[in-house]
Amino acid sequence: MNSVPVDRKFANTLARGMAVLRAFRASDSGLTHAQIADRTGLPKPTVSRLTYTLCSLGYLSHGGRNDRFRLGPSAIALGSVASVAVNFLDLVSDAMQQLADDTGTLGLVAVRDDARMMLVRTWRPRNASTIWLEPGHRIPIRGSSSGMAVVASLSEERFEQLTTDPDMRQFRSEGFKQLVARGFASSLGDARYANGVNAVSVPYFAEEFGEPVAFSMGATPADLPDARITTEVGPALRDLVRALEKRTGRKPALSRRD
């Protein structure tokens, strides 16, 4: 489980309950107590109390003894409301699918989730084999192009709330330089969090969240070498996000940093 702030106003029990809900992924066919405990880092007795409460409230469902836990109707309804509220994803969905098809790369939108980036929408290219990550998957901020694009666009106040790690500040500085120079950011070489993935990202300021999110395209280094990022995929993604900003009347995320 991610660390929580030391704050008298912070409700730790609520945070733990949310951690249980966040443990579920789109590909899961249900989770056991042990799997939830493993994903959240919470003790099994705590998980048992939380799942009982969440089932009582309808946020989890459980068929009976030895059955697995699944997201319940209350969680599904809440997710549906949130999805409708974030309408910029629908506005750009066709364009992202087309870009994924044209470039043979996986398209995605990632949002900051505490100290990680969480995928909230993905577009897999038709007629092409590439990496596959699903909504709900979380990746590190540092070492990912989506993390670089977002932290580079955060205000100083929000960045200080996130971390005081000097390495993260250097990572942020590199992302800022890339965004200023070419409009997209990419964490390459030894700086990548995963050697099997190359990706490029462009930030978009989501008024709904009050901070930037990242639009990204990714593939294996063989399918998406540095040269393709610089000359083809990065510029195409940048232009797509700029068109979305014009359509929604939003200023570029980087212009809101200060």
PDB file of C-alpha atoms in Angstrom:
ATOM      1  CA  MET A   1       0.000   0.000   0.000  1.00  0.00           C
ATOM      2  CA  ASN A   2       1.266   3.528  -0.788  1.00  0.00           C
ATOM      3  CA  SER A   3       2.354   5.674   2.127  1.00  0.00           C
ATOM      4  CA  VAL A   4      -0.236   8.101   3.471  1.00  0.00           C
ATOM      5  CA  PRO A   5       0.355  11.624   4.739  1.00  0.00           C
ATOM      6  CA  VAL A   6       0.737  12.336   8.448  1.00  0.00           C
ATOM      7  CA  ASP A   7      -2.299  14.576   8.884  1.00  0.00           C
ATOM      8  CA  ARG A   8      -4.874  14.611  11.684  1.00  0.00           C
ATOM      9  CA  LYS A   9      -7.601  15.267   9.097  1.00  0.00           C
ATOM     10  CA  PHE A  10      -6.599  12.239   7.017  1.00  0.00           C
ATOM     11  CA  ALA A  11      -8.999   9.285   7.409  1.00  0.00           C
ATOM     12  CA  ASN A  12      -6.760   6.224   7.338  1.00  0.00           C
ATOM     13  CA  THR A  13      -9.649   3.747   7.400  1.00  0.00           C
ATOM     14  CA  LEU A  14     -11.196   5.374   4.347  1.00  0.00           C
ATOM     15  CA  ALA A  15      -7.813   5.322   2.602  1.00  0.00           C
ATOM     16  CA  ARG A  16      -7.484   1.601   3.284  1.00  0.00           C
ATOM     17  CA  GLY A  17     -10.958   0.942   1.954  1.00  0.00           C
ATOM     18  CA  MET A  18     -10.129   2.836  -1.221  1.00  0.00           C
ATOM     19  CA  ALA A  19      -6.907   0.837  -1.527  1.00  0.00           C
ATOM     20  CA  VAL A  20      -8.984  -2.345  -1.584  1.00  0.00           C
ATOM     21  CA  LEU A  21     -11.162  -1.010  -4.420  1.00  0.00           C
ATOM     22  CA  ARG A  22      -8.093   0.133  -6.344  1.00  0.00           C
ATOM     23  CA  ALA A  23      -6.619  -3.357  -6.153  1.00  0.00           C
ATOM     24  CA  PHE A  24      -9.053  -4.616  -8.815  1.00  0.00           C
ATOM     25  CA  ARG A  25      -8.066  -4.699 -12.488  1.00  0.00           C
ATOM     26  CA  ALA A  26     -10.157  -5.044 -15.627  1.00  0.00           C
ATOM     27  CA  SER A  27      -8.834  -8.547 -16.363  1.00  0.00           C
ATOM     28  CA  ASP A  28      -9.561  -9.927 -12.876  1.00  0.00           C
ATOM     29  CA  SER A  29     -12.210 -12.608 -12.523  1.00  0.00           C
ATOM     30  CA  GLY A  30     -12.384 -11.815  -8.822  1.00  0.00           C
ATOM     31  CA  LEU A  31      -9.833 -11.600  -6.018  1.00  0.00           C
ATOM     32  CA  THR A  32      -9.335 -13.603  -2.839  1.00  0.00           C
ATOM     33  CA  HIS A  33      -8.515 -12.080   0.538  1.00  0.00           C
ATOM     34  CA  ALA A  34      -4.907 -13.169   0.046  1.00  0.00           C
ATOM     35  CA  GLN A  35      -4.656 -11.495  -3.361  1.00  0.00           C
ATOM     36  CA  ILE A  36      -6.138  -8.256  -2.039  1.00  0.00           C
ATOM     37  CA  ALA A  37      -3.738  -8.306   0.900  1.00  0.00           C
ATOM     38  CA  ASP A  38      -0.822  -8.903  -1.460  1.00  0.00           C
ATOM     39  CA  ARG A  39      -1.773  -6.041  -3.784  1.00  0.00           C
ATOM     40  CA  THR A  40      -2.517  -3.535  -1.036  1.00  0.00           C
ATOM     41  CA  GLY A  41       0.090  -4.519   1.541  1.00  0.00           C
ATOM     42  CA  LEU A  42      -2.627  -4.608   4.200  1.00  0.00           C
ATOM     43  CA  PRO A  43      -2.827  -7.342   6.858  1.00  0.00           C
ATOM     44  CA  LYS A  44      -5.371 -10.072   6.114  1.00  0.00           C
ATOM     45  CA  PRO A  45      -7.507  -9.316   9.232  1.00  0.00           C
ATOM     46  CA  THR A  46      -7.757  -5.689   8.083  1.00  0.00           C
ATOM     47  CA  VAL A  47      -8.673  -6.793   4.572  1.00  0.00           C
ATOM     48  CA  SER A  48     -11.384  -9.060   6.001  1.00  0.00           C
ATOM     49  CA  ARG A  49     -12.997  -6.179   7.908  1.00  0.00           C
ATOM     50  CA  LEU A  50     -12.795  -3.864   4.917  1.00  0.00           C
ATOM     51  CA  THR A  51     -14.248  -6.351   2.435  1.00  0.00           C
ATOM     52  CA  TYR A  52     -17.128  -7.091   4.825  1.00  0.00           C
ATOM     53  CA  THR A  53     -17.927  -3.361   5.054  1.00  0.00           C
ATOM     54  CA  LEU A  54     -17.569  -2.780   1.315  1.00  0.00           C
ATOM     55  CA  CYS A  55     -19.826  -5.738   0.558  1.00  0.00           C
ATOM     56  CA  SER A  56     -22.433  -4.364   2.982  1.00  0.00           C
ATOM     57  CA  LEU A  57     -22.352  -1.040   1.128  1.00  0.00           C
ATOM     58  CA  GLY A  58     -22.514  -2.644  -2.312  1.00  0.00           C
ATOM     59  CA  TYR A  59     -19.028  -1.650  -3.434  1.00  0.00           C
ATOM     60  CA  LEU A  60     -17.949  -5.304  -3.481  1.00  0.00           C
ATOM     61  CA  SER A  61     -19.900  -8.468  -4.164  1.00  0.00           C
ATOM     62  CA  HIS A  62     -19.252 -11.936  -2.805  1.00  0.00           C
ATOM     63  CA  GLY A  63     -21.223 -15.038  -3.700  1.00  0.00           C
ATOM     64  CA  GLY A  64     -20.466 -16.970  -0.529  1.00  0.00           C
ATOM     65  CA  ARG A  65     -17.866 -19.165   1.094  1.00  0.00           C
ATOM     66  CA  ASN A  66     -14.763 -19.759  -1.051  1.00  0.00           C
ATOM     67  CA  ASP A  67     -16.056 -17.327  -3.684  1.00  0.00           C
ATOM     68  CA  ARG A  68     -13.933 -14.429  -4.903  1.00  0.00           C
ATOM     69  CA  PHE A  69     -14.640 -10.753  -4.356  1.00  0.00           C
ATOM     70  CA  ARG A  70     -15.708  -8.629  -7.309  1.00  0.00           C
ATOM     71  CA  LEU A  71     -16.605  -4.984  -7.719  1.00  0.00           C
ATOM     72  CA  GLY A  72     -20.235  -4.499  -6.756  1.00  0.00           C
ATOM     73  CA  PRO A  73     -23.082  -2.403  -8.185  1.00  0.00           C
ATOM     74  CA  SER A  74     -22.242   0.693  -6.136  1.00  0.00           C
ATOM     75  CA  ALA A  75     -18.680   0.737  -7.471  1.00  0.00           C
ATOM     76  CA  ILE A  76     -19.887   0.176 -11.031  1.00  0.00           C
ATOM     77  CA  ALA A  77     -22.450   2.986 -10.743  1.00  0.00           C
ATOM     78  CA  LEU A  78     -19.822   5.342  -9.335  1.00  0.00           C
ATOM     79  CA  GLY A  79     -17.458   4.484 -12.178  1.00  0.00           C
ATOM     80  CA  SER A  80     -20.187   5.123 -14.744  1.00  0.00           C
ATOM     81  CA  VAL A  81     -20.875   8.579 -13.301  1.00  0.00           C
ATOM     82  CA  ALA A  82     -17.169   9.408 -13.347  1.00  0.00           C
ATOM     83  CA  SER A  83     -16.825   8.183 -16.936  1.00  0.00           C
ATOM     84  CA  VAL A  84     -19.652  10.423 -18.134  1.00  0.00           C
ATOM     85  CA  ALA A  85     -18.135  13.416 -16.332  1.00  0.00           C
ATOM     86  CA  VAL A  86     -14.776  12.995 -18.129  1.00  0.00           C
ATOM     87  CA  ASN A  87     -16.101  13.737 -21.607  1.00  0.00           C
ATOM     88  CA  PHE A  88     -12.752  14.645 -23.198  1.00  0.00           C
ATOM     89  CA  LEU A  89     -11.977  10.911 -23.436  1.00  0.00           C
ATOM     90  CA  ASP A  90     -14.990  10.381 -25.685  1.00  0.00           C
ATOM     91  CA  LEU A  91     -14.084  13.397 -27.801  1.00  0.00           C
ATOM     92  CA  VAL A  92     -10.637  11.986 -28.553  1.00  0.00           C
ATOM     93  CA  SER A  93     -11.385   8.268 -28.645  1.00  0.00           C
ATOM     94  CA  ASP A  94     -11.734   7.913 -32.436  1.00  0.00           C
ATOM     95  CA  ALA A  95      -8.574   9.915 -33.060  1.00  0.00           C
ATOM     96  CA  MET A  96      -6.585   7.851 -30.548  1.00  0.00           C
ATOM     97  CA  GLN A  97      -7.780   4.614 -32.114  1.00  0.00           C
ATOM     98  CA  GLN A  98      -6.780   5.896 -35.550  1.00  0.00           C
ATOM     99  CA  LEU A  99      -3.337   6.894 -34.280  1.00  0.00           C
ATOM    100  CA  ALA A 100      -2.889   3.490 -32.669  1.00  0.00           C
ATOM    101  CA  ASP A 101      -3.825   1.812 -35.951  1.00  0.00           C
ATOM    102  CA  ASP A 102      -1.625   4.078 -38.072  1.00  0.00           C
ATOM    103  CA  THR A 103       1.463   3.677 -35.873  1.00  0.00           C
ATOM    104  CA  GLY A 104       0.976   0.114 -34.642  1.00  0.00           C
ATOM    105  CA  THR A 105       1.402   1.277 -31.043  1.00  0.00           C
ATOM    106  CA  LEU A 106      -0.737   1.091 -27.910  1.00  0.00           C
ATOM    107  CA  GLY A 107      -2.518   4.343 -27.101  1.00  0.00           C
ATOM    108  CA  LEU A 108      -3.478   5.206 -23.546  1.00  0.00           C
ATOM    109  CA  VAL A 109      -4.449   7.892 -21.086  1.00  0.00           C
ATOM    110  CA  ALA A 110      -2.852   7.800 -17.637  1.00  0.00           C
ATOM    111  CA  VAL A 111      -3.677   9.814 -14.527  1.00  0.00           C
ATOM    112  CA  ARG A 112      -1.640  10.400 -11.398  1.00  0.00           C
ATOM    113  CA  ASP A 113      -2.626   7.990  -8.641  1.00  0.00           C
ATOM    114  CA  ASP A 114      -0.642   8.918  -5.526  1.00  0.00           C
ATOM    115  CA  ALA A 115       2.974   8.037  -6.395  1.00  0.00           C
ATOM    116  CA  ARG A 116       2.094   6.085  -9.553  1.00  0.00           C
ATOM    117  CA  MET A 117       0.380   6.563 -12.890  1.00  0.00           C
ATOM    118  CA  MET A 118      -2.844   4.634 -13.503  1.00  0.00           C
ATOM    119  CA  LEU A 119      -4.137   3.774 -16.962  1.00  0.00           C
ATOM    120  CA  VAL A 120      -7.775   4.804 -17.385  1.00  0.00           C
ATOM    121  CA  ARG A 121      -8.288   4.169 -21.112  1.00  0.00           C
ATOM    122  CA  THR A 122      -6.367   2.210 -23.733  1.00  0.00           C
ATOM    123  CA  TRP A 123      -6.563   1.824 -27.514  1.00  0.00           C
ATOM    124  CA  ARG A 124      -5.001  -1.288 -28.999  1.00  0.00           C
ATOM    125  CA  PRO A 125      -4.022  -1.152 -32.685  1.00  0.00           C
ATOM    126  CA  ARG A 126      -6.068  -3.258 -35.059  1.00  0.00           C
ATOM    127  CA  ASN A 127      -4.099  -5.604 -37.306  1.00  0.00           C
ATOM    128  CA  ALA A 128      -0.915  -5.182 -35.273  1.00  0.00           C
ATOM    129  CA  SER A 129       0.694  -7.049 -32.406  1.00  0.00           C
ATOM    130  CA  THR A 130       2.103  -4.844 -29.652  1.00  0.00           C
ATOM    131  CA  ILE A 131       2.368  -4.476 -25.893  1.00  0.00           C
ATOM    132  CA  TRP A 132      -0.907  -4.754 -24.015  1.00  0.00           C
ATOM    133  CA  LEU A 133      -1.691  -2.928 -20.817  1.00  0.00           C
ATOM    134  CA  GLU A 134      -5.212  -2.679 -19.444  1.00  0.00           C
ATOM    135  CA  PRO A 135      -7.186   0.054 -17.666  1.00  0.00           C
ATOM    136  CA  GLY A 136      -6.419  -0.036 -13.957  1.00  0.00           C
ATOM    137  CA  HIS A 137      -2.784  -1.024 -14.519  1.00  0.00           C
ATOM    138  CA  ARG A 138      -0.357   1.165 -12.568  1.00  0.00           C
ATOM    139  CA  ILE A 139       3.190   2.107 -13.506  1.00  0.00           C
ATOM    140  CA  PRO A 140       5.841   4.168 -11.694  1.00  0.00           C
ATOM    141  CA  ILE A 141       5.899   7.907 -12.225  1.00  0.00           C
ATOM    142  CA  ARG A 142       9.672   8.044 -12.432  1.00  0.00           C
ATOM    143  CA  GLY A 143      10.933   6.173 -15.446  1.00  0.00           C
ATOM    144  CA  SER A 144       7.686   6.367 -17.443  1.00  0.00           C
ATOM    145  CA  SER A 145       7.017   8.883 -20.192  1.00  0.00           C
ATOM    146  CA  SER A 146       3.494   9.471 -18.850  1.00  0.00           C
ATOM    147  CA  GLY A 147       4.905  10.239 -15.412  1.00  0.00           C
ATOM    148  CA  MET A 148       7.482  12.556 -16.941  1.00  0.00           C
ATOM    149  CA  ALA A 149       4.865  14.490 -18.921  1.00  0.00           C
ATOM    150  CA  VAL A 150       2.614  14.936 -15.887  1.00  0.00           C
ATOM    151  CA  VAL A 151       5.200  15.912 -13.261  1.00  0.00           C
ATOM    152  CA  ALA A 152       6.827  18.308 -15.738  1.00  0.00           C
ATOM    153  CA  SER A 153       3.471  20.071 -16.050  1.00  0.00           C
ATOM    154  CA  LEU A 154       2.524  20.137 -12.365  1.00  0.00           C
ATOM    155  CA  SER A 155       2.612  23.410 -10.486  1.00  0.00           C
ATOM    156  CA  GLU A 156       5.452  23.756  -8.011  1.00  0.00           C
ATOM    157  CA  GLU A 157       2.983  23.465  -5.133  1.00  0.00           C
ATOM    158  CA  ARG A 158       1.522  20.197  -6.393  1.00  0.00           C
ATOM    159  CA  PHE A 159       4.945  18.812  -7.154  1.00  0.00           C
ATOM    160  CA  GLU A 160       6.143  19.580  -3.615  1.00  0.00           C
ATOM    161  CA  GLN A 161       3.086  17.769  -2.251  1.00  0.00           C
ATOM    162  CA  LEU A 162       4.034  14.751  -4.340  1.00  0.00           C
ATOM    163  CA  THR A 163       7.692  14.406  -3.354  1.00  0.00           C
ATOM    164  CA  THR A 164      10.892  16.122  -2.267  1.00  0.00           C
ATOM    165  CA  ASP A 165      13.080  13.463  -3.897  1.00  0.00           C
ATOM    166  CA  PRO A 166      15.953  15.226  -5.751  1.00  0.00           C
ATOM    167  CA  ASP A 167      16.028  12.466  -8.372  1.00  0.00           C
ATOM    168  CA  MET A 168      12.364  13.110  -9.126  1.00  0.00           C
ATOM    169  CA  ARG A 169      13.108  16.809  -9.479  1.00  0.00           C
ATOM    170  CA  GLN A 170      15.804  16.026 -12.030  1.00  0.00           C
ATOM    171  CA  PHE A 171      13.351  13.742 -13.836  1.00  0.00           C
ATOM    172  CA  ARG A 172      10.822  16.592 -13.849  1.00  0.00           C
ATOM    173  CA  SER A 173      13.402  19.032 -15.189  1.00  0.00           C
ATOM    174  CA  GLU A 174      14.276  16.712 -18.075  1.00  0.00           C
ATOM    175  CA  GLY A 175      10.599  16.362 -18.950  1.00  0.00           C
ATOM    176  CA  PHE A 176      10.127  20.136 -18.901  1.00  0.00           C
ATOM    177  CA  LYS A 177      13.051  20.602 -21.310  1.00  0.00           C
ATOM    178  CA  GLN A 178      11.621  18.039 -23.709  1.00  0.00           C
ATOM    179  CA  LEU A 179       8.135  19.530 -23.632  1.00  0.00           C
ATOM    180  CA  VAL A 180       9.439  23.026 -24.278  1.00  0.00           C
ATOM    181  CA  ALA A 181      11.725  21.870 -27.098  1.00  0.00           C
ATOM    182  CA  ARG A 182       9.371  19.539 -28.983  1.00  0.00           C
ATOM    183  CA  GLY A 183       5.992  19.260 -27.248  1.00  0.00           C
ATOM    184  CA  PHE A 184       6.302  15.639 -26.117  1.00  0.00           C
ATOM    185  CA  ALA A 185       8.296  13.717 -23.521  1.00  0.00           C
ATOM    186  CA  SER A 186       9.950  10.313 -23.517  1.00  0.00           C
ATOM    187  CA  SER A 187      11.931   8.452 -20.877  1.00  0.00           C
ATOM    188  CA  LEU A 188      14.517   6.424 -22.781  1.00  0.00           C
ATOM    189  CA  GLY A 189      17.564   4.277 -22.197  1.00  0.00           C
ATOM    190  CA  ASP A 190      18.533   3.474 -18.626  1.00  0.00           C
ATOM    191  CA  ALA A 191      15.975   5.977 -17.322  1.00  0.00           C
ATOM    192  CA  ARG A 192      13.058   3.778 -18.405  1.00  0.00           C
ATOM    193  CA  TYR A 193      11.190   1.862 -15.715  1.00  0.00           C
ATOM    194  CA  ALA A 194      10.892  -1.142 -18.073  1.00  0.00           C
ATOM    195  CA  ASN A 195      13.441  -2.102 -20.737  1.00  0.00           C
ATOM    196  CA  GLY A 196      10.781  -3.752 -22.876  1.00  0.00           C
ATOM    197  CA  VAL A 197       8.706  -0.613 -23.410  1.00  0.00           C
ATOM    198  CA  ASN A 198       9.368   2.594 -25.315  1.00  0.00           C
ATOM    199  CA  ALA A 199       6.738   5.306 -25.019  1.00  0.00           C
ATOM    200  CA  VAL A 200       6.080   8.954 -25.720  1.00  0.00           C
ATOM    201  CA  SER A 201       3.614  11.196 -23.875  1.00  0.00           C
ATOM    202  CA  VAL A 202       1.941  14.588 -24.112  1.00  0.00           C
ATOM    203  CA  PRO A 203       0.235  16.242 -21.122  1.00  0.00           C
ATOM    204  CA  TYR A 204      -3.325  17.527 -21.276  1.00  0.00           C
ATOM    205  CA  PHE A 205      -4.793  19.684 -18.527  1.00  0.00           C
ATOM    206  CA  ALA A 206      -8.003  17.997 -17.359  1.00  0.00           C
ATOM    207  CA  GLU A 207     -10.227  20.558 -15.647  1.00  0.00           C
ATOM    208  CA  GLU A 208     -12.184  17.621 -14.230  1.00  0.00           C
ATOM    209  CA  PHE A 209      -9.136  16.559 -12.180  1.00  0.00           C
ATOM    210  CA  GLY A 210      -7.564  19.968 -11.653  1.00  0.00           C
ATOM    211  CA  GLU A 211      -4.218  18.762 -13.033  1.00  0.00           C
ATOM    212  CA  PRO A 212      -2.651  17.285 -16.168  1.00  0.00           C
ATOM    213  CA  VAL A 213      -3.121  13.756 -17.447  1.00  0.00           C
ATOM    214  CA  ALA A 214      -0.909  12.032 -20.003  1.00  0.00           C
ATOM    215  CA  PHE A 215      -1.789  10.862 -23.486  1.00  0.00           C
ATOM    216  CA  SER A 216       0.742   8.207 -24.492  1.00  0.00           C
ATOM    217  CA  MET A 217       1.717   5.840 -27.292  1.00  0.00           C
ATOM    218  CA  GLY A 218       3.924   2.841 -26.543  1.00  0.00           C
ATOM    219  CA  ALA A 219       5.413  -0.308 -28.041  1.00  0.00           C
ATOM    220  CA  THR A 220       8.504  -2.476 -27.780  1.00  0.00           C
ATOM    221  CA  PRO A 221      11.818  -0.719 -28.566  1.00  0.00           C
ATOM    222  CA  ALA A 222      12.010  -2.749 -31.786  1.00  0.00           C
ATOM    223  CA  ASP A 223       8.620  -1.445 -32.954  1.00  0.00           C
ATOM    224  CA  LEU A 224       9.038   2.045 -31.521  1.00  0.00           C
ATOM    225  CA  PRO A 225      12.733   3.023 -31.685  1.00  0.00           C
ATOM    226  CA  ASP A 226      13.903   6.469 -30.608  1.00  0.00           C
ATOM    227  CA  ALA A 227      13.933   7.693 -34.212  1.00  0.00           C
ATOM    228  CA  ARG A 228      10.221   6.889 -34.684  1.00  0.00           C
ATOM    229  CA  ILE A 229       9.367   8.679 -31.451  1.00  0.00           C
ATOM    230  CA  THR A 230      11.206  11.817 -32.548  1.00  0.00           C
ATOM    231  CA  THR A 231      10.122  12.012 -36.188  1.00  0.00           C
ATOM    232  CA  GLU A 232       6.740  10.281 -36.353  1.00  0.00           C
ATOM    233  CA  VAL A 233       4.826   9.138 -33.284  1.00  0.00           C
ATOM    234  CA  GLY A 234       5.726  11.987 -30.918  1.00  0.00           C
ATOM    235  CA  PRO A 235       4.749  14.788 -33.338  1.00  0.00           C
ATOM    236  CA  ALA A 236       1.533  12.980 -34.304  1.00  0.00           C
ATOM    237  CA  LEU A 237       0.511  12.581 -30.645  1.00  0.00           C
ATOM    238  CA  ARG A 238       1.403  16.208 -29.918  1.00  0.00           C
ATOM    239  CA  ASP A 239      -0.786  17.397 -32.799  1.00  0.00           C
ATOM    240  CA  LEU A 240      -3.670  15.200 -31.615  1.00  0.00           C
ATOM    241  CA  VAL A 241      -3.555  16.684 -28.114  1.00  0.00           C
ATOM    242  CA  ARG A 242      -3.256  20.228 -29.475  1.00  0.00           C
ATOM    243  CA  ALA A 243      -6.371  19.621 -31.570  1.00  0.00           C
ATOM    244  CA  LEU A 244      -8.184  18.350 -28.463  1.00  0.00           C
ATOM    245  CA  GLU A 245      -7.135  21.467 -26.530  1.00  0.00           C
ATOM    246  CA  LYS A 246      -8.581  23.692 -29.255  1.00  0.00           C
ATOM    247  CA  ARG A 247     -11.775  21.670 -29.329  1.00  0.00           C
ATOM    248  CA  THR A 248     -12.262  21.874 -25.569  1.00  0.00           C
ATOM    249  CA  GLY A 249     -10.942  25.428 -25.167  1.00  0.00           C
ATOM    250  CA  ARG A 250      -8.121  24.330 -22.839  1.00  0.00           C
ATOM    251  CA  LYS A 251      -4.698  25.920 -22.637  1.00  0.00           C
ATOM    252  CA  PRO A 252      -1.650  23.641 -22.988  1.00  0.00           C
ATOM    253  CA  ALA A 253      -0.834  21.936 -19.702  1.00  0.00           C
ATOM    254  CA  LEU A 254       2.669  23.378 -19.574  1.00  0.00           C
ATOM    255  CA  SER A 255       1.330  26.947 -19.668  1.00  0.00           C
ATOM    256  CA  ARG A 256      -0.464  26.321 -16.354  1.00  0.00           C
ATOM    257  CA  ARG A 257       2.620  25.125 -14.497  1.00  0.00           C
ATOM    258  CA  ASP A 258       3.321  28.349 -12.595  1.00  0.00           C
TER     259      ASP A 258
END
